[in-house]
């Protein structure tokens, strides 16, 4: 039982760290459908003094200017900034810059633990502040997935100057999603026993990190969020079930909000319909003119924008519905009765 307990604690605050080489981000300079794009790799420092490794993709003609629009992509648990390359085409094609970083405790950034949004919201603040005060960005929107979506909500509750939020599969509270996975997942325990186990885990997590998982409740933060929201959920998601997005949508204070549902699981490929909705949302909230769009951006036979790294390589046959979400898109809340490191 001790091994099971330790495994559960580690699954919450120390999931497998996504390891990668900077080359996985693609070339530092490239032509995207005839438009010159450059990637700047930078380092930020968060409130806890931890170094965050980050990247900014922007059109070459915007380098050194001020007021350009940007989207910050926030990766999920057990992942890293390379995840941003899967949606980079949707951002760059519209004419915005893309910024992504490794949360503390993830990828190449400093830190030993993650906190599922509690401290990550301060990493988001560091990114937005750097973009505005150092890089010269104007309007800034956030696009987050799972833990990244939760972090976006927690930060937006205190920053009403953001242009908008795209939240893909956020959880309404760490307590709720943890209990569901432990009690309703494969080999799940009785809910009353799961609550006792979670209380013990919460004590250990707080002792190690200063993070009170019972207080990490994005559904409450949503009540203070007013910026435009596009929130999405996969109908067959058994990790962060659809009711989490539904609850956040219902609680969200902003009047401009939309809930999108689509088939698939937590880690399945997002359908073209959602990616197009996200792209159109960014164009709206960032006030991107049609003239800024790259009409010749590479697409699949079905009209789906190709992921950036694929668009920069020679074309190869690919099923349009194939999942791009390979590991490190592992379940962020593995059952304590199965290895979370599988």
Coordinates of C-alpha atoms in Angstrom, one line a residue:
X1 CA 0.0 0.0 0.0
X2 CA 2.9 2.3 0.7
X3 CA 4.1 1.9 -2.9
X4 CA 0.6 2.7 -4.2
X5 CA 0.5 5.8 -2.0
X6 CA 3.9 7.0 -3.2
X7 CA 2.9 6.4 -6.8
X8 CA -0.3 8.5 -6.3
X9 CA 1.6 11.4 -4.8
X10 CA 4.2 11.3 -7.6
X11 CA 1.4 11.1 -10.2
X12 CA 0.0 14.4 -8.9
X13 CA 3.2 16.4 -8.5
X14 CA 5.9 14.6 -10.4
X15 CA 4.5 13.0 -13.5
X16 CA 7.1 11.9 -16.1
X17 CA 9.1 14.9 -17.3
X18 CA 8.9 15.3 -21.1
X19 CA 12.5 15.2 -22.4
X20 CA 13.4 16.6 -25.8
X21 CA 16.1 18.4 -27.7
X22 CA 15.6 21.9 -28.9
X23 CA 15.7 20.5 -32.5
X24 CA 12.2 19.1 -31.8
X25 CA 10.9 22.7 -32.1
X26 CA 11.8 22.8 -35.7
X27 CA 14.1 25.2 -37.6
X28 CA 14.9 28.6 -36.1
X29 CA 14.2 30.3 -39.4
X30 CA 11.9 29.0 -42.1
X31 CA 9.5 30.0 -44.9
X32 CA 5.9 29.3 -44.2
X33 CA 4.0 29.4 -47.5
X34 CA 6.4 32.2 -48.7
X35 CA 6.3 34.2 -45.4
X36 CA 9.6 34.4 -43.5
X37 CA 9.2 33.3 -39.8
X38 CA 11.8 33.2 -37.1
X39 CA 11.9 31.5 -33.7
X40 CA 13.5 33.2 -30.7
X41 CA 14.4 30.9 -27.8
X42 CA 14.4 32.8 -24.5
X43 CA 14.5 32.2 -20.8
X44 CA 12.2 33.8 -18.3
X45 CA 12.2 33.8 -14.5
X46 CA 9.0 33.2 -12.5
X47 CA 8.1 34.5 -9.1
X48 CA 9.8 31.6 -7.4
X49 CA 13.1 32.4 -9.2
X50 CA 12.8 29.3 -11.5
X51 CA 14.1 29.5 -15.0
X52 CA 11.4 28.9 -17.7
X53 CA 12.6 27.9 -21.2
X54 CA 10.4 29.5 -23.9
X55 CA 10.1 30.2 -27.6
X56 CA 8.6 32.9 -29.7
X57 CA 7.6 32.3 -33.3
X58 CA 6.9 35.5 -35.3
X59 CA 7.0 36.9 -38.8
X60 CA 10.4 38.4 -39.6
X61 CA 8.8 41.7 -40.6
X62 CA 7.4 42.0 -37.1
X63 CA 10.8 41.6 -35.3
X64 CA 11.7 44.8 -33.5
X65 CA 8.3 46.4 -33.9
X66 CA 5.7 46.9 -31.2
X67 CA 2.0 46.2 -30.8
X68 CA 1.8 42.9 -32.7
X69 CA -0.8 40.3 -31.6
X70 CA 0.3 37.1 -29.9
X71 CA -1.1 33.8 -28.6
X72 CA 0.5 32.0 -25.7
X73 CA 0.1 28.3 -25.9
X74 CA 0.0 26.4 -22.5
X75 CA 0.9 22.7 -22.6
X76 CA -0.8 19.9 -20.7
X77 CA 0.5 17.8 -17.8
X78 CA 3.6 15.6 -18.5
X79 CA 4.2 17.6 -21.7
X80 CA 6.3 20.5 -22.9
X81 CA 6.4 23.5 -25.3
X82 CA 6.9 21.2 -28.3
X83 CA 3.1 20.6 -28.0
X84 CA 2.6 24.1 -29.4
X85 CA 3.9 23.0 -32.8
X86 CA 0.6 21.0 -33.2
X87 CA -1.4 24.2 -33.2
X88 CA 1.2 26.7 -34.5
X89 CA -0.2 26.7 -38.0
X90 CA -3.6 27.9 -36.7
X91 CA -1.9 30.8 -35.1
X92 CA 0.7 31.7 -37.7
X93 CA -1.7 31.4 -40.6
X94 CA -4.0 34.0 -39.1
X95 CA -1.1 36.5 -38.7
X96 CA -0.4 36.3 -35.0
X97 CA 2.8 35.4 -33.2
X98 CA 3.0 32.2 -31.1
X99 CA 4.7 32.0 -27.7
X100 CA 5.1 28.8 -25.8
X101 CA 7.2 27.7 -22.7
X102 CA 7.8 24.8 -20.5
X103 CA 6.0 25.2 -17.2
X104 CA 8.2 24.9 -14.1
X105 CA 8.9 21.3 -13.4
X106 CA 8.3 20.4 -17.1
X107 CA 10.5 20.0 -20.1
X108 CA 13.7 21.9 -20.0
X109 CA 12.6 24.4 -17.3
X110 CA 13.8 24.4 -13.7
X111 CA 11.7 22.9 -10.9
X112 CA 11.1 19.5 -9.4
X113 CA 7.3 19.5 -9.1
X114 CA 4.1 20.6 -10.9
X115 CA 1.0 21.9 -9.1
X116 CA -1.8 21.5 -11.7
X117 CA -2.3 25.2 -12.1
X118 CA -1.6 26.6 -8.6
X119 CA 1.9 27.9 -9.3
X120 CA 1.6 27.5 -13.1
X121 CA -0.6 30.5 -13.2
X122 CA 2.4 32.6 -12.1
X123 CA 4.4 31.1 -15.0
X124 CA 1.6 32.4 -17.3
X125 CA 1.9 35.8 -15.7
X126 CA 5.6 35.8 -16.3
X127 CA 5.1 34.9 -20.0
X128 CA 2.4 37.6 -20.6
X129 CA 4.5 40.2 -18.8
X130 CA 7.6 39.4 -20.8
X131 CA 5.7 39.5 -24.1
X132 CA 4.2 42.9 -23.3
X133 CA 7.2 44.7 -21.6
X134 CA 10.2 43.1 -23.3
X135 CA 9.1 41.7 -26.6
X136 CA 6.7 44.4 -27.6
X137 CA 3.5 42.5 -28.0
X138 CA 0.1 44.2 -28.1
X139 CA -3.0 42.1 -27.6
X140 CA -2.4 38.7 -26.0
X141 CA -4.6 35.6 -26.0
X142 CA -4.1 32.3 -24.2
X143 CA -4.7 28.8 -25.6
X144 CA -4.3 26.0 -23.0
X145 CA -4.9 22.3 -22.9
X146 CA -5.7 20.3 -19.8
X147 CA -3.4 21.7 -17.0
X148 CA -2.5 24.5 -19.4
X149 CA -6.2 25.4 -19.8
X150 CA -6.7 25.4 -16.0
X151 CA -3.7 27.7 -15.6
X152 CA -5.1 30.0 -18.2
X153 CA -8.4 30.3 -16.3
X154 CA -6.6 30.8 -12.9
X155 CA -4.5 33.7 -14.4
X156 CA -7.4 35.2 -16.3
X157 CA -9.3 35.6 -13.1
X158 CA -6.8 38.3 -12.1
X159 CA -5.9 39.7 -15.6
X160 CA -8.9 41.2 -17.4
X161 CA -6.6 42.8 -20.0
X162 CA -6.2 39.5 -21.9
X163 CA -7.8 39.4 -25.4
X164 CA -9.4 35.9 -24.9
X165 CA -9.0 32.3 -23.7
X166 CA -9.2 29.0 -25.6
X167 CA -9.5 26.3 -22.9
X168 CA -9.3 22.7 -24.2
X169 CA -10.4 20.2 -21.5
X170 CA -9.8 22.1 -18.3
X171 CA -10.8 20.5 -15.0
X172 CA -13.2 22.2 -12.6
X173 CA -11.2 21.3 -9.5
X174 CA -8.2 19.1 -8.7
X175 CA -10.2 17.3 -6.0
X176 CA -13.0 16.4 -8.4
X177 CA -10.9 15.1 -11.2
X178 CA -8.6 13.2 -8.9
X179 CA -11.5 11.4 -7.1
X180 CA -13.1 10.5 -10.5
X181 CA -9.9 8.9 -11.8
X182 CA -9.2 7.0 -8.6
X183 CA -12.7 5.8 -8.0
X184 CA -14.1 5.5 -11.5
X185 CA -11.1 4.5 -13.5
X186 CA -9.8 1.0 -14.1
X187 CA -9.5 -0.9 -10.9
X188 CA -11.0 2.1 -9.0
X189 CA -11.5 2.0 -5.3
X190 CA -14.7 2.8 -3.4
X191 CA -15.4 6.6 -3.3
X192 CA -15.3 6.9 0.5
X193 CA -11.9 5.2 0.5
X194 CA -10.7 7.4 -2.4
X195 CA -11.6 10.4 -0.3
X196 CA -9.5 9.1 2.6
X197 CA -6.6 8.4 0.3
X198 CA -6.8 11.8 -1.4
X199 CA -6.7 13.5 2.0
X200 CA -3.5 11.7 2.8
X201 CA -2.1 12.6 -0.6
X202 CA -3.1 16.2 -0.2
X203 CA -1.2 16.4 3.1
X204 CA 2.0 15.0 1.5
X205 CA 1.6 17.2 -1.5
X206 CA 1.2 20.3 0.6
X207 CA 4.2 19.4 2.8
X208 CA 6.4 19.0 -0.3
X209 CA 5.2 21.9 -2.4
X210 CA 3.1 24.3 -0.4
X211 CA 0.2 23.5 -2.8
X212 CA -3.2 22.8 -1.3
X213 CA -4.9 20.7 -4.0
X214 CA -8.4 21.3 -2.4
X215 CA -8.0 25.0 -3.1
X216 CA -7.2 24.6 -6.8
X217 CA -10.7 25.2 -8.2
X218 CA -10.8 26.8 -11.7
X219 CA -14.6 26.6 -11.5
X220 CA -14.4 29.3 -8.8
X221 CA -11.8 31.3 -10.7
X222 CA -14.2 31.3 -13.7
X223 CA -16.6 33.5 -11.7
X224 CA -14.1 36.3 -11.9
X225 CA -13.2 35.9 -15.6
X226 CA -14.6 38.4 -18.0
X227 CA -12.6 38.0 -21.2
X228 CA -14.0 36.1 -24.2
X229 CA -13.9 32.3 -23.8
X230 CA -13.9 29.4 -26.2
X231 CA -14.0 26.2 -24.0
X232 CA -13.9 22.7 -25.5
X233 CA -14.3 19.1 -24.3
X234 CA -14.1 15.6 -25.9
X235 CA -17.3 13.7 -25.3
X236 CA -15.4 10.4 -24.6
X237 CA -12.8 11.9 -22.3
X238 CA -12.5 9.7 -19.3
X239 CA -9.6 11.7 -17.7
X240 CA -11.2 15.1 -17.6
X241 CA -14.9 14.4 -18.2
X242 CA -17.1 16.7 -20.1
X243 CA -19.0 17.9 -17.0
X244 CA -15.8 19.8 -16.0
X245 CA -16.0 22.1 -19.0
X246 CA -19.8 22.4 -18.6
X247 CA -19.4 23.5 -15.0
X248 CA -16.8 26.1 -15.9
X249 CA -18.9 27.4 -18.8
X250 CA -21.9 27.8 -16.5
X251 CA -19.9 29.6 -13.9
X252 CA -17.9 31.8 -16.3
X253 CA -18.7 35.5 -15.7
X254 CA -17.9 36.8 -19.1
X255 CA -20.9 37.2 -21.5
X256 CA -18.9 36.2 -24.6
X257 CA -18.4 32.5 -24.2
X258 CA -18.9 29.4 -26.2
X259 CA -18.8 25.7 -25.3
X260 CA -17.7 23.3 -28.1
X261 CA -18.0 19.5 -27.8
X262 CA -16.5 17.0 -30.2
X263 CA -15.9 13.2 -30.4
X264 CA -12.7 11.7 -29.1
X265 CA -10.8 11.3 -25.9
X266 CA -8.5 13.4 -23.7
X267 CA -5.5 12.7 -26.0
X268 CA -7.2 12.2 -29.4
X269 CA -6.6 14.4 -32.4
X270 CA -8.7 17.5 -32.3
X271 CA -11.1 17.7 -35.2
X272 CA -10.7 20.2 -38.0
X273 CA -14.0 21.9 -36.9
X274 CA -12.5 22.7 -33.5
X275 CA -9.2 24.0 -34.9
X276 CA -11.1 26.2 -37.3
X277 CA -13.2 27.5 -34.5
X278 CA -10.1 28.2 -32.5
X279 CA -8.5 30.0 -35.4
X280 CA -11.5 32.1 -36.1
X281 CA -11.8 32.9 -32.3
X282 CA -8.2 34.2 -32.3
X283 CA -8.8 36.3 -35.4
X284 CA -11.8 37.9 -33.7
X285 CA -10.3 38.6 -30.2
X286 CA -6.9 39.6 -31.5
X287 CA -8.5 41.8 -34.2
X288 CA -6.5 40.1 -37.0
X289 CA -7.5 41.5 -40.5
X290 CA -8.1 39.0 -43.3
X291 CA -5.2 40.6 -45.2
X292 CA -2.8 39.3 -42.5
X293 CA -3.8 35.7 -43.2
X294 CA -1.5 33.4 -45.2
X295 CA -4.0 32.0 -47.8
X296 CA -1.4 29.6 -49.3
X297 CA -0.7 27.8 -46.0
X298 CA -0.2 24.0 -46.6
X299 CA -3.4 21.9 -46.0
X300 CA -4.4 18.3 -46.2
X301 CA -6.6 17.0 -48.9
X302 CA -9.6 17.7 -46.7
X303 CA -8.6 21.3 -46.1
X304 CA -7.1 20.9 -42.6
X305 CA -4.0 23.1 -42.0
X306 CA -1.0 20.8 -41.7
X307 CA 0.8 20.9 -38.3
X308 CA 3.8 23.2 -38.6
X309 CA 6.6 20.7 -38.6
X310 CA 4.7 18.6 -41.2
X311 CA 4.1 21.6 -43.3
X312 CA 7.8 22.3 -43.4
X313 CA 8.7 18.8 -44.6
X314 CA 8.1 17.1 -48.0
X315 CA 4.4 15.9 -48.2
X316 CA 3.7 12.4 -47.1
X317 CA 0.4 10.4 -47.0
X318 CA -1.4 10.8 -43.7
X319 CA -4.9 9.9 -42.5
X320 CA -6.7 13.1 -41.7
X321 CA -8.0 11.7 -38.4
X322 CA -4.7 10.3 -37.2
X323 CA -3.9 11.4 -33.6
X324 CA -1.0 13.8 -33.3
X325 CA -1.2 13.5 -29.5
X326 CA 1.4 10.8 -29.0
X327 CA 3.3 10.7 -25.7
X328 CA 4.1 12.9 -23.8
X329 CA 0.3 13.3 -23.9
X330 CA -0.1 10.7 -21.1
X331 CA -3.0 10.7 -18.7
X332 CA -2.2 13.3 -16.1
X333 CA -4.2 11.4 -13.4
X334 CA -3.2 7.8 -13.7
X335 CA -5.0 5.2 -11.4
X336 CA -2.8 4.3 -8.4
X337 CA -3.5 0.7 -9.3
X338 CA -1.6 1.0 -12.6
X339 CA 1.7 2.6 -13.3
X340 CA 1.4 6.3 -14.3
X341 CA 4.7 5.9 -16.1
X342 CA 3.4 3.4 -18.7

